[in-house]
Amino acid sequence: MSEVKVLGYSERGVFNSIIFYLREHPEKTSGFISTLDINEDFFNDDKVSYTFLNEQSFSEFGTNDWTIIAEKGDEKRVIFIEGKVKTYSGKYDIEEEFDKIKKDKNYEGVSSNIFAQLYYKYLLSELGTQSQIDDSVIGERVKKIGENGIVKKAYKNYILGASSFYYVAILPVILRSDGLIKKFNALEPKMKYKNIKCAYWGCIDSFFRGADATEVIENFKYNKGQIY
């Protein structure tokens, strides 16, 4: 029988390999979530079902790298995940991103700043049944969900009604969650700080090596020098 190997470029390639691995091995999902510094017992229950939204647009609230929806009965949790990589010829500097947005919360391209990306997802979680948020302190003050049918369906079916939200940055540098929270505090965006989490690509790589997840391991190897 012919063999097919799938390799993807950069963080998108790694995310895709993880997503499709977990679809085939759902029992590993709670372990993966723990690598994100999320330790709520809810995720350890075998009765929890998961939906993954891959590169889902939320209109003016931004496109999210990976959204995990966990449901059990009437309970729902949502994890917004944004990943950053160092790039092959350079490095990723969280201090540079922080300094840039602290100096100017409206600079051109601010929507790709990790602090803006997670903040916009917080605003999305606060949207409720409204169609827009009017008091964003980063970027444009007004953020609208828009009229795109798929975006509205994703929001209504998977985001609306969740009882807890997590906002996760996966970085190519080691930074504790409380370190990221301190930086958000300095920006004063009025978020629920306890649910801001920070993870390191190296720890995620180690988790999947321990799980002998061939597809994920191959994609980390393929992107060696690019991710972390």
JSON list of C-alpha atoms in Angstrom, two decimals:
[
{"chain": "A", "resi": 1, "resn": "MET", "atom": "CA", "xyz": [0.00, 0.00, 0.00]},
{"chain": "A", "resi": 2, "resn": "SER", "atom": "CA", "xyz": [1.25, 3.49, -0.82]},
{"chain": "A", "resi": 3, "resn": "GLU", "atom": "CA", "xyz": [2.30, 5.73, 2.05]},
{"chain": "A", "resi": 4, "resn": "VAL", "atom": "CA", "xyz": [1.39, 9.41, 2.35]},
{"chain": "A", "resi": 5, "resn": "LYS", "atom": "CA", "xyz": [3.30, 11.78, 4.61]},
{"chain": "A", "resi": 6, "resn": "VAL", "atom": "CA", "xyz": [1.93, 15.28, 5.25]},
{"chain": "A", "resi": 7, "resn": "LEU", "atom": "CA", "xyz": [4.29, 18.06, 6.33]},
{"chain": "A", "resi": 8, "resn": "GLY", "atom": "CA", "xyz": [3.17, 21.61, 6.99]},
{"chain": "A", "resi": 9, "resn": "TYR", "atom": "CA", "xyz": [5.12, 24.83, 7.18]},
{"chain": "A", "resi": 10, "resn": "SER", "atom": "CA", "xyz": [5.70, 26.85, 10.36]},
{"chain": "A", "resi": 11, "resn": "GLU", "atom": "CA", "xyz": [3.17, 27.13, 13.19]},
{"chain": "A", "resi": 12, "resn": "ARG", "atom": "CA", "xyz": [0.24, 26.38, 10.89]},
{"chain": "A", "resi": 13, "resn": "GLY", "atom": "CA", "xyz": [1.82, 23.10, 9.88]},
{"chain": "A", "resi": 14, "resn": "VAL", "atom": "CA", "xyz": [2.44, 22.14, 13.50]},
{"chain": "A", "resi": 15, "resn": "PHE", "atom": "CA", "xyz": [-1.05, 23.20, 14.57]},
{"chain": "A", "resi": 16, "resn": "ASN", "atom": "CA", "xyz": [-2.60, 21.14, 11.78]},
{"chain": "A", "resi": 17, "resn": "SER", "atom": "CA", "xyz": [-0.60, 18.06, 12.73]},
{"chain": "A", "resi": 18, "resn": "ILE", "atom": "CA", "xyz": [-1.70, 18.40, 16.37]},
{"chain": "A", "resi": 19, "resn": "ILE", "atom": "CA", "xyz": [-5.34, 18.98, 15.45]},
{"chain": "A", "resi": 20, "resn": "PHE", "atom": "CA", "xyz": [-5.56, 15.92, 13.22]},
{"chain": "A", "resi": 21, "resn": "TYR", "atom": "CA", "xyz": [-3.61, 13.78, 15.67]},
{"chain": "A", "resi": 22, "resn": "LEU", "atom": "CA", "xyz": [-6.01, 14.68, 18.50]},
{"chain": "A", "resi": 23, "resn": "ARG", "atom": "CA", "xyz": [-8.99, 13.97, 16.28]},
{"chain": "A", "resi": 24, "resn": "GLU", "atom": "CA", "xyz": [-7.70, 10.40, 15.98]},
{"chain": "A", "resi": 25, "resn": "HIS", "atom": "CA", "xyz": [-6.54, 10.22, 19.62]},
{"chain": "A", "resi": 26, "resn": "PRO", "atom": "CA", "xyz": [-9.09, 12.26, 21.63]},
{"chain": "A", "resi": 27, "resn": "GLU", "atom": "CA", "xyz": [-7.88, 10.66, 24.86]},
{"chain": "A", "resi": 28, "resn": "LYS", "atom": "CA", "xyz": [-4.73, 12.80, 24.55]},
{"chain": "A", "resi": 29, "resn": "THR", "atom": "CA", "xyz": [-6.65, 16.09, 24.42]},
{"chain": "A", "resi": 30, "resn": "SER", "atom": "CA", "xyz": [-6.79, 16.73, 28.15]},
{"chain": "A", "resi": 31, "resn": "GLY", "atom": "CA", "xyz": [-3.05, 16.08, 28.42]},
{"chain": "A", "resi": 32, "resn": "PHE", "atom": "CA", "xyz": [-2.37, 18.55, 25.64]},
{"chain": "A", "resi": 33, "resn": "ILE", "atom": "CA", "xyz": [-4.57, 21.15, 27.34]},
{"chain": "A", "resi": 34, "resn": "SER", "atom": "CA", "xyz": [-2.50, 20.77, 30.50]},
{"chain": "A", "resi": 35, "resn": "THR", "atom": "CA", "xyz": [0.59, 21.86, 28.52]},
{"chain": "A", "resi": 36, "resn": "LEU", "atom": "CA", "xyz": [-1.21, 25.18, 28.05]},
{"chain": "A", "resi": 37, "resn": "ASP", "atom": "CA", "xyz": [-1.10, 25.76, 31.83]},
{"chain": "A", "resi": 38, "resn": "ILE", "atom": "CA", "xyz": [-4.84, 25.02, 32.05]},
{"chain": "A", "resi": 39, "resn": "ASN", "atom": "CA", "xyz": [-5.49, 22.69, 34.96]},
{"chain": "A", "resi": 40, "resn": "GLU", "atom": "CA", "xyz": [-9.25, 22.76, 35.40]},
{"chain": "A", "resi": 41, "resn": "ASP", "atom": "CA", "xyz": [-10.65, 19.31, 36.31]},
{"chain": "A", "resi": 42, "resn": "PHE", "atom": "CA", "xyz": [-13.45, 19.81, 33.80]},
{"chain": "A", "resi": 43, "resn": "PHE", "atom": "CA", "xyz": [-11.11, 18.81, 30.96]},
{"chain": "A", "resi": 44, "resn": "ASN", "atom": "CA", "xyz": [-10.18, 15.51, 32.61]},
{"chain": "A", "resi": 45, "resn": "ASP", "atom": "CA", "xyz": [-13.71, 14.12, 32.37]},
{"chain": "A", "resi": 46, "resn": "ASP", "atom": "CA", "xyz": [-14.09, 11.43, 29.68]},
{"chain": "A", "resi": 47, "resn": "LYS", "atom": "CA", "xyz": [-17.61, 12.70, 29.02]},
{"chain": "A", "resi": 48, "resn": "VAL", "atom": "CA", "xyz": [-16.30, 15.99, 27.63]},
{"chain": "A", "resi": 49, "resn": "SER", "atom": "CA", "xyz": [-16.62, 16.31, 23.85]},
{"chain": "A", "resi": 50, "resn": "TYR", "atom": "CA", "xyz": [-14.43, 18.63, 21.80]},
{"chain": "A", "resi": 51, "resn": "THR", "atom": "CA", "xyz": [-14.84, 20.73, 18.70]},
{"chain": "A", "resi": 52, "resn": "PHE", "atom": "CA", "xyz": [-11.83, 22.34, 17.05]},
{"chain": "A", "resi": 53, "resn": "LEU", "atom": "CA", "xyz": [-12.16, 25.47, 14.92]},
{"chain": "A", "resi": 54, "resn": "ASN", "atom": "CA", "xyz": [-9.06, 25.83, 12.76]},
{"chain": "A", "resi": 55, "resn": "GLU", "atom": "CA", "xyz": [-8.13, 29.36, 11.62]},
{"chain": "A", "resi": 56, "resn": "GLN", "atom": "CA", "xyz": [-11.64, 30.62, 12.30]},
{"chain": "A", "resi": 57, "resn": "SER", "atom": "CA", "xyz": [-12.34, 34.23, 11.42]},
{"chain": "A", "resi": 58, "resn": "PHE", "atom": "CA", "xyz": [-14.29, 36.31, 13.93]},
{"chain": "A", "resi": 59, "resn": "SER", "atom": "CA", "xyz": [-14.45, 39.34, 11.67]},
{"chain": "A", "resi": 60, "resn": "GLU", "atom": "CA", "xyz": [-13.18, 42.50, 13.39]},
{"chain": "A", "resi": 61, "resn": "PHE", "atom": "CA", "xyz": [-12.26, 40.46, 16.47]},
{"chain": "A", "resi": 62, "resn": "GLY", "atom": "CA", "xyz": [-9.61, 38.75, 14.37]},
{"chain": "A", "resi": 63, "resn": "THR", "atom": "CA", "xyz": [-8.88, 35.29, 13.02]},
{"chain": "A", "resi": 64, "resn": "ASN", "atom": "CA", "xyz": [-7.95, 32.82, 15.74]},
{"chain": "A", "resi": 65, "resn": "ASP", "atom": "CA", "xyz": [-5.24, 30.22, 15.12]},
{"chain": "A", "resi": 66, "resn": "TRP", "atom": "CA", "xyz": [-7.06, 27.45, 16.97]},
{"chain": "A", "resi": 67, "resn": "THR", "atom": "CA", "xyz": [-10.23, 27.52, 19.03]},
{"chain": "A", "resi": 68, "resn": "ILE", "atom": "CA", "xyz": [-11.03, 24.57, 21.28]},
{"chain": "A", "resi": 69, "resn": "ILE", "atom": "CA", "xyz": [-14.61, 24.15, 22.45]},
{"chain": "A", "resi": 70, "resn": "ALA", "atom": "CA", "xyz": [-15.14, 21.65, 25.27]},
{"chain": "A", "resi": 71, "resn": "GLU", "atom": "CA", "xyz": [-18.68, 20.62, 26.18]},
{"chain": "A", "resi": 72, "resn": "LYS", "atom": "CA", "xyz": [-20.30, 18.36, 28.75]},
{"chain": "A", "resi": 73, "resn": "GLY", "atom": "CA", "xyz": [-24.05, 18.54, 29.13]},
{"chain": "A", "resi": 74, "resn": "ASP", "atom": "CA", "xyz": [-24.97, 22.21, 29.46]},
{"chain": "A", "resi": 75, "resn": "GLU", "atom": "CA", "xyz": [-21.42, 23.26, 30.36]},
{"chain": "A", "resi": 76, "resn": "LYS", "atom": "CA", "xyz": [-19.08, 24.76, 27.80]},
{"chain": "A", "resi": 77, "resn": "ARG", "atom": "CA", "xyz": [-15.50, 26.03, 27.93]},
{"chain": "A", "resi": 78, "resn": "VAL", "atom": "CA", "xyz": [-13.69, 27.85, 25.11]},
{"chain": "A", "resi": 79, "resn": "ILE", "atom": "CA", "xyz": [-9.92, 28.05, 24.67]},
{"chain": "A", "resi": 80, "resn": "PHE", "atom": "CA", "xyz": [-8.57, 30.65, 22.25]},
{"chain": "A", "resi": 81, "resn": "ILE", "atom": "CA", "xyz": [-5.03, 29.76, 21.15]},
{"chain": "A", "resi": 82, "resn": "GLU", "atom": "CA", "xyz": [-2.64, 32.05, 19.28]},
{"chain": "A", "resi": 83, "resn": "GLY", "atom": "CA", "xyz": [0.82, 30.83, 18.30]},
{"chain": "A", "resi": 84, "resn": "LYS", "atom": "CA", "xyz": [4.00, 32.79, 17.60]},
{"chain": "A", "resi": 85, "resn": "VAL", "atom": "CA", "xyz": [7.24, 31.40, 16.17]},
{"chain": "A", "resi": 86, "resn": "LYS", "atom": "CA", "xyz": [10.78, 32.72, 16.04]},
{"chain": "A", "resi": 87, "resn": "THR", "atom": "CA", "xyz": [11.15, 32.41, 12.20]},
{"chain": "A", "resi": 88, "resn": "TYR", "atom": "CA", "xyz": [14.14, 30.60, 10.74]},
{"chain": "A", "resi": 89, "resn": "SER", "atom": "CA", "xyz": [16.47, 33.57, 10.28]},
{"chain": "A", "resi": 90, "resn": "GLY", "atom": "CA", "xyz": [15.41, 35.65, 13.24]},
{"chain": "A", "resi": 91, "resn": "LYS", "atom": "CA", "xyz": [13.95, 35.52, 16.71]},
{"chain": "A", "resi": 92, "resn": "TYR", "atom": "CA", "xyz": [10.75, 36.30, 18.53]},
{"chain": "A", "resi": 93, "resn": "ASP", "atom": "CA", "xyz": [10.95, 39.05, 21.13]},
{"chain": "A", "resi": 94, "resn": "ILE", "atom": "CA", "xyz": [7.97, 39.33, 23.47]},
{"chain": "A", "resi": 95, "resn": "GLU", "atom": "CA", "xyz": [9.47, 42.48, 24.99]},
{"chain": "A", "resi": 96, "resn": "GLU", "atom": "CA", "xyz": [9.55, 44.13, 21.58]},
{"chain": "A", "resi": 97, "resn": "GLU", "atom": "CA", "xyz": [5.87, 43.30, 21.00]},
{"chain": "A", "resi": 98, "resn": "PHE", "atom": "CA", "xyz": [4.98, 44.60, 24.45]},
{"chain": "A", "resi": 99, "resn": "ASP", "atom": "CA", "xyz": [6.96, 47.84, 24.10]},
{"chain": "A", "resi": 100, "resn": "LYS", "atom": "CA", "xyz": [5.45, 48.52, 20.69]},
{"chain": "A", "resi": 101, "resn": "ILE", "atom": "CA", "xyz": [1.84, 48.20, 21.83]},
{"chain": "A", "resi": 102, "resn": "LYS", "atom": "CA", "xyz": [2.46, 49.99, 25.13]},
{"chain": "A", "resi": 103, "resn": "LYS", "atom": "CA", "xyz": [3.81, 52.96, 23.19]},
{"chain": "A", "resi": 104, "resn": "ASP", "atom": "CA", "xyz": [0.99, 53.00, 20.65]},
{"chain": "A", "resi": 105, "resn": "LYS", "atom": "CA", "xyz": [-2.14, 50.87, 20.94]},
{"chain": "A", "resi": 106, "resn": "ASN", "atom": "CA", "xyz": [-3.24, 51.89, 17.45]},
{"chain": "A", "resi": 107, "resn": "TYR", "atom": "CA", "xyz": [-0.10, 51.40, 15.36]},
{"chain": "A", "resi": 108, "resn": "GLU", "atom": "CA", "xyz": [-0.47, 49.99, 11.86]},
{"chain": "A", "resi": 109, "resn": "GLY", "atom": "CA", "xyz": [-0.48, 46.21, 12.10]},
{"chain": "A", "resi": 110, "resn": "VAL", "atom": "CA", "xyz": [-1.44, 46.12, 15.79]},
{"chain": "A", "resi": 111, "resn": "SER", "atom": "CA", "xyz": [-3.94, 43.34, 15.09]},
{"chain": "A", "resi": 112, "resn": "SER", "atom": "CA", "xyz": [-1.07, 40.85, 14.66]},
{"chain": "A", "resi": 113, "resn": "ASN", "atom": "CA", "xyz": [0.44, 41.74, 18.05]},
{"chain": "A", "resi": 114, "resn": "ILE", "atom": "CA", "xyz": [-0.07, 38.86, 20.51]},
{"chain": "A", "resi": 115, "resn": "PHE", "atom": "CA", "xyz": [-1.47, 41.22, 23.15]},
{"chain": "A", "resi": 116, "resn": "ALA", "atom": "CA", "xyz": [-4.03, 42.61, 20.72]},
{"chain": "A", "resi": 117, "resn": "GLN", "atom": "CA", "xyz": [-4.91, 39.15, 19.42]},
{"chain": "A", "resi": 118, "resn": "LEU", "atom": "CA", "xyz": [-5.74, 37.80, 22.88]},
{"chain": "A", "resi": 119, "resn": "TYR", "atom": "CA", "xyz": [-7.46, 41.02, 23.94]},
{"chain": "A", "resi": 120, "resn": "TYR", "atom": "CA", "xyz": [-9.72, 40.91, 20.89]},
{"chain": "A", "resi": 121, "resn": "LYS", "atom": "CA", "xyz": [-10.75, 37.36, 21.82]},
{"chain": "A", "resi": 122, "resn": "TYR", "atom": "CA", "xyz": [-11.58, 38.60, 25.31]},
{"chain": "A", "resi": 123, "resn": "LEU", "atom": "CA", "xyz": [-13.81, 41.26, 23.76]},
{"chain": "A", "resi": 124, "resn": "LEU", "atom": "CA", "xyz": [-15.44, 38.54, 21.64]},
{"chain": "A", "resi": 125, "resn": "SER", "atom": "CA", "xyz": [-16.18, 36.54, 24.79]},
{"chain": "A", "resi": 126, "resn": "GLU", "atom": "CA", "xyz": [-17.88, 39.64, 26.23]},
{"chain": "A", "resi": 127, "resn": "LEU", "atom": "CA", "xyz": [-20.03, 40.24, 23.14]},
{"chain": "A", "resi": 128, "resn": "GLY", "atom": "CA", "xyz": [-23.01, 38.18, 24.28]},
{"chain": "A", "resi": 129, "resn": "THR", "atom": "CA", "xyz": [-26.02, 38.73, 22.02]},
{"chain": "A", "resi": 130, "resn": "GLN", "atom": "CA", "xyz": [-24.79, 42.15, 20.87]},
{"chain": "A", "resi": 131, "resn": "SER", "atom": "CA", "xyz": [-23.49, 42.74, 17.37]},
{"chain": "A", "resi": 132, "resn": "GLN", "atom": "CA", "xyz": [-20.56, 44.93, 18.39]},
{"chain": "A", "resi": 133, "resn": "ILE", "atom": "CA", "xyz": [-18.28, 46.16, 21.17]},
{"chain": "A", "resi": 134, "resn": "ASP", "atom": "CA", "xyz": [-17.88, 49.94, 21.40]},
{"chain": "A", "resi": 135, "resn": "ASP", "atom": "CA", "xyz": [-15.04, 50.46, 23.87]},
{"chain": "A", "resi": 136, "resn": "SER", "atom": "CA", "xyz": [-11.95, 48.57, 22.72]},
{"chain": "A", "resi": 137, "resn": "VAL", "atom": "CA", "xyz": [-8.79, 50.19, 24.12]},
{"chain": "A", "resi": 138, "resn": "ILE", "atom": "CA", "xyz": [-6.56, 48.60, 21.45]},
{"chain": "A", "resi": 139, "resn": "GLY", "atom": "CA", "xyz": [-6.98, 49.31, 17.75]},
{"chain": "A", "resi": 140, "resn": "GLU", "atom": "CA", "xyz": [-10.31, 50.63, 16.51]},
{"chain": "A", "resi": 141, "resn": "ARG", "atom": "CA", "xyz": [-12.71, 51.32, 19.38]},
{"chain": "A", "resi": 142, "resn": "VAL", "atom": "CA", "xyz": [-15.63, 49.57, 17.65]},
{"chain": "A", "resi": 143, "resn": "LYS", "atom": "CA", "xyz": [-15.41, 45.84, 16.91]},
{"chain": "A", "resi": 144, "resn": "LYS", "atom": "CA", "xyz": [-18.26, 44.23, 14.94]},
{"chain": "A", "resi": 145, "resn": "ILE", "atom": "CA", "xyz": [-19.06, 40.57, 14.39]},
{"chain": "A", "resi": 146, "resn": "GLY", "atom": "CA", "xyz": [-20.28, 41.47, 10.89]},
{"chain": "A", "resi": 147, "resn": "GLU", "atom": "CA", "xyz": [-22.71, 39.73, 8.57]},
{"chain": "A", "resi": 148, "resn": "ASN", "atom": "CA", "xyz": [-20.66, 36.80, 7.25]},
{"chain": "A", "resi": 149, "resn": "GLY", "atom": "CA", "xyz": [-22.84, 33.75, 7.73]},
{"chain": "A", "resi": 150, "resn": "ILE", "atom": "CA", "xyz": [-20.04, 31.36, 8.66]},
{"chain": "A", "resi": 151, "resn": "VAL", "atom": "CA", "xyz": [-18.56, 33.79, 11.18]},
{"chain": "A", "resi": 152, "resn": "LYS", "atom": "CA", "xyz": [-21.97, 34.32, 12.78]},
{"chain": "A", "resi": 153, "resn": "LYS", "atom": "CA", "xyz": [-22.62, 30.57, 12.85]},
{"chain": "A", "resi": 154, "resn": "ALA", "atom": "CA", "xyz": [-19.25, 29.89, 14.51]},
{"chain": "A", "resi": 155, "resn": "TYR", "atom": "CA", "xyz": [-19.94, 32.54, 17.14]},
{"chain": "A", "resi": 156, "resn": "LYS", "atom": "CA", "xyz": [-23.53, 31.50, 17.84]},
{"chain": "A", "resi": 157, "resn": "ASN", "atom": "CA", "xyz": [-22.95, 27.74, 17.86]},
{"chain": "A", "resi": 158, "resn": "TYR", "atom": "CA", "xyz": [-19.57, 27.51, 19.55]},
{"chain": "A", "resi": 159, "resn": "ILE", "atom": "CA", "xyz": [-18.64, 30.69, 21.45]},
{"chain": "A", "resi": 160, "resn": "LEU", "atom": "CA", "xyz": [-21.89, 32.13, 22.75]},
{"chain": "A", "resi": 161, "resn": "GLY", "atom": "CA", "xyz": [-23.03, 30.66, 26.05]},
{"chain": "A", "resi": 162, "resn": "ALA", "atom": "CA", "xyz": [-19.68, 29.37, 27.31]},
{"chain": "A", "resi": 163, "resn": "SER", "atom": "CA", "xyz": [-19.21, 29.67, 31.06]},
{"chain": "A", "resi": 164, "resn": "SER", "atom": "CA", "xyz": [-15.42, 30.03, 30.94]},
{"chain": "A", "resi": 165, "resn": "PHE", "atom": "CA", "xyz": [-12.90, 31.31, 28.42]},
{"chain": "A", "resi": 166, "resn": "TYR", "atom": "CA", "xyz": [-9.13, 30.91, 28.26]},
{"chain": "A", "resi": 167, "resn": "TYR", "atom": "CA", "xyz": [-6.75, 33.09, 26.24]},
{"chain": "A", "resi": 168, "resn": "VAL", "atom": "CA", "xyz": [-3.54, 31.25, 25.41]},
{"chain": "A", "resi": 169, "resn": "ALA", "atom": "CA", "xyz": [-0.30, 32.42, 23.81]},
{"chain": "A", "resi": 170, "resn": "ILE", "atom": "CA", "xyz": [2.06, 29.68, 22.61]},
{"chain": "A", "resi": 171, "resn": "LEU", "atom": "CA", "xyz": [5.49, 31.27, 22.32]},
{"chain": "A", "resi": 172, "resn": "PRO", "atom": "CA", "xyz": [8.98, 30.27, 21.16]},
{"chain": "A", "resi": 173, "resn": "VAL", "atom": "CA", "xyz": [10.37, 31.70, 24.40]},
{"chain": "A", "resi": 174, "resn": "ILE", "atom": "CA", "xyz": [9.81, 30.54, 27.96]},
{"chain": "A", "resi": 175, "resn": "LEU", "atom": "CA", "xyz": [7.48, 32.90, 29.82]},
{"chain": "A", "resi": 176, "resn": "ARG", "atom": "CA", "xyz": [5.28, 31.95, 32.75]},
{"chain": "A", "resi": 177, "resn": "SER", "atom": "CA", "xyz": [1.59, 32.79, 32.63]},
{"chain": "A", "resi": 178, "resn": "ASP", "atom": "CA", "xyz": [1.98, 35.25, 35.49]},
{"chain": "A", "resi": 179, "resn": "GLY", "atom": "CA", "xyz": [4.68, 37.05, 33.50]},
{"chain": "A", "resi": 180, "resn": "LEU", "atom": "CA", "xyz": [2.30, 37.49, 30.57]},
{"chain": "A", "resi": 181, "resn": "ILE", "atom": "CA", "xyz": [-0.44, 38.62, 32.95]},
{"chain": "A", "resi": 182, "resn": "LYS", "atom": "CA", "xyz": [1.85, 41.32, 34.39]},
{"chain": "A", "resi": 183, "resn": "LYS", "atom": "CA", "xyz": [2.37, 42.70, 30.91]},
{"chain": "A", "resi": 184, "resn": "PHE", "atom": "CA", "xyz": [-1.37, 42.75, 30.27]},
{"chain": "A", "resi": 185, "resn": "ASN", "atom": "CA", "xyz": [-1.83, 44.54, 33.59]},
{"chain": "A", "resi": 186, "resn": "ALA", "atom": "CA", "xyz": [0.56, 47.24, 32.42]},
{"chain": "A", "resi": 187, "resn": "LEU", "atom": "CA", "xyz": [-1.53, 47.72, 29.27]},
{"chain": "A", "resi": 188, "resn": "GLU", "atom": "CA", "xyz": [-4.70, 48.09, 31.37]},
{"chain": "A", "resi": 189, "resn": "PRO", "atom": "CA", "xyz": [-7.13, 46.41, 28.96]},
{"chain": "A", "resi": 190, "resn": "LYS", "atom": "CA", "xyz": [-9.49, 45.35, 31.81]},
{"chain": "A", "resi": 191, "resn": "MET", "atom": "CA", "xyz": [-9.38, 41.63, 31.09]},
{"chain": "A", "resi": 192, "resn": "LYS", "atom": "CA", "xyz": [-10.05, 38.67, 33.36]},
{"chain": "A", "resi": 193, "resn": "TYR", "atom": "CA", "xyz": [-6.37, 38.06, 33.95]},
{"chain": "A", "resi": 194, "resn": "LYS", "atom": "CA", "xyz": [-6.53, 34.67, 35.67]},
{"chain": "A", "resi": 195, "resn": "ASN", "atom": "CA", "xyz": [-7.53, 32.99, 32.41]},
{"chain": "A", "resi": 196, "resn": "ILE", "atom": "CA", "xyz": [-4.62, 34.40, 30.40]},
{"chain": "A", "resi": 197, "resn": "LYS", "atom": "CA", "xyz": [-2.17, 31.55, 29.83]},
{"chain": "A", "resi": 198, "resn": "CYS", "atom": "CA", "xyz": [1.27, 31.22, 28.31]},
{"chain": "A", "resi": 199, "resn": "ALA", "atom": "CA", "xyz": [2.80, 28.03, 26.90]},
{"chain": "A", "resi": 200, "resn": "TYR", "atom": "CA", "xyz": [6.15, 27.13, 25.35]},
{"chain": "A", "resi": 201, "resn": "TRP", "atom": "CA", "xyz": [6.43, 25.28, 22.05]},
{"chain": "A", "resi": 202, "resn": "GLY", "atom": "CA", "xyz": [9.22, 23.14, 23.49]},
{"chain": "A", "resi": 203, "resn": "CYS", "atom": "CA", "xyz": [6.93, 21.74, 26.19]},
{"chain": "A", "resi": 204, "resn": "ILE", "atom": "CA", "xyz": [4.29, 20.91, 23.60]},
{"chain": "A", "resi": 205, "resn": "ASP", "atom": "CA", "xyz": [6.91, 19.18, 21.44]},
{"chain": "A", "resi": 206, "resn": "SER", "atom": "CA", "xyz": [8.00, 17.13, 24.48]},
{"chain": "A", "resi": 207, "resn": "PHE", "atom": "CA", "xyz": [4.41, 16.13, 25.27]},
{"chain": "A", "resi": 208, "resn": "PHE", "atom": "CA", "xyz": [3.83, 14.70, 21.80]},
{"chain": "A", "resi": 209, "resn": "ARG", "atom": "CA", "xyz": [7.21, 12.97, 21.80]},
{"chain": "A", "resi": 210, "resn": "GLY", "atom": "CA", "xyz": [6.13, 11.30, 25.02]},
{"chain": "A", "resi": 211, "resn": "ALA", "atom": "CA", "xyz": [2.88, 10.30, 23.35]},
{"chain": "A", "resi": 212, "resn": "ASP", "atom": "CA", "xyz": [4.83, 8.87, 20.38]},
{"chain": "A", "resi": 213, "resn": "ALA", "atom": "CA", "xyz": [2.69, 11.04, 18.08]},
{"chain": "A", "resi": 214, "resn": "THR", "atom": "CA", "xyz": [4.56, 10.41, 14.84]},
{"chain": "A", "resi": 215, "resn": "GLU", "atom": "CA", "xyz": [2.76, 12.99, 12.69]},
{"chain": "A", "resi": 216, "resn": "VAL", "atom": "CA", "xyz": [3.32, 15.79, 15.20]},
{"chain": "A", "resi": 217, "resn": "ILE", "atom": "CA", "xyz": [6.94, 14.81, 15.86]},
{"chain": "A", "resi": 218, "resn": "GLU", "atom": "CA", "xyz": [7.65, 14.81, 12.11]},
{"chain": "A", "resi": 219, "resn": "ASN", "atom": "CA", "xyz": [6.21, 18.31, 11.71]},
{"chain": "A", "resi": 220, "resn": "PHE", "atom": "CA", "xyz": [8.25, 19.68, 14.60]},
{"chain": "A", "resi": 221, "resn": "LYS", "atom": "CA", "xyz": [11.35, 18.10, 13.04]},
{"chain": "A", "resi": 222, "resn": "TYR", "atom": "CA", "xyz": [10.49, 19.46, 9.60]},
{"chain": "A", "resi": 223, "resn": "ASN", "atom": "CA", "xyz": [10.24, 22.97, 11.04]},
{"chain": "A", "resi": 224, "resn": "LYS", "atom": "CA", "xyz": [13.31, 22.67, 13.27]},
{"chain": "A", "resi": 225, "resn": "GLY", "atom": "CA", "xyz": [14.82, 26.12, 13.79]},
{"chain": "A", "resi": 226, "resn": "GLN", "atom": "CA", "xyz": [11.58, 27.83, 12.83]},
{"chain": "A", "resi": 227, "resn": "ILE", "atom": "CA", "xyz": [9.21, 27.14, 15.72]},
{"chain": "A", "resi": 228, "resn": "TYR", "atom": "CA", "xyz": [11.33, 27.61, 18.87]}
]
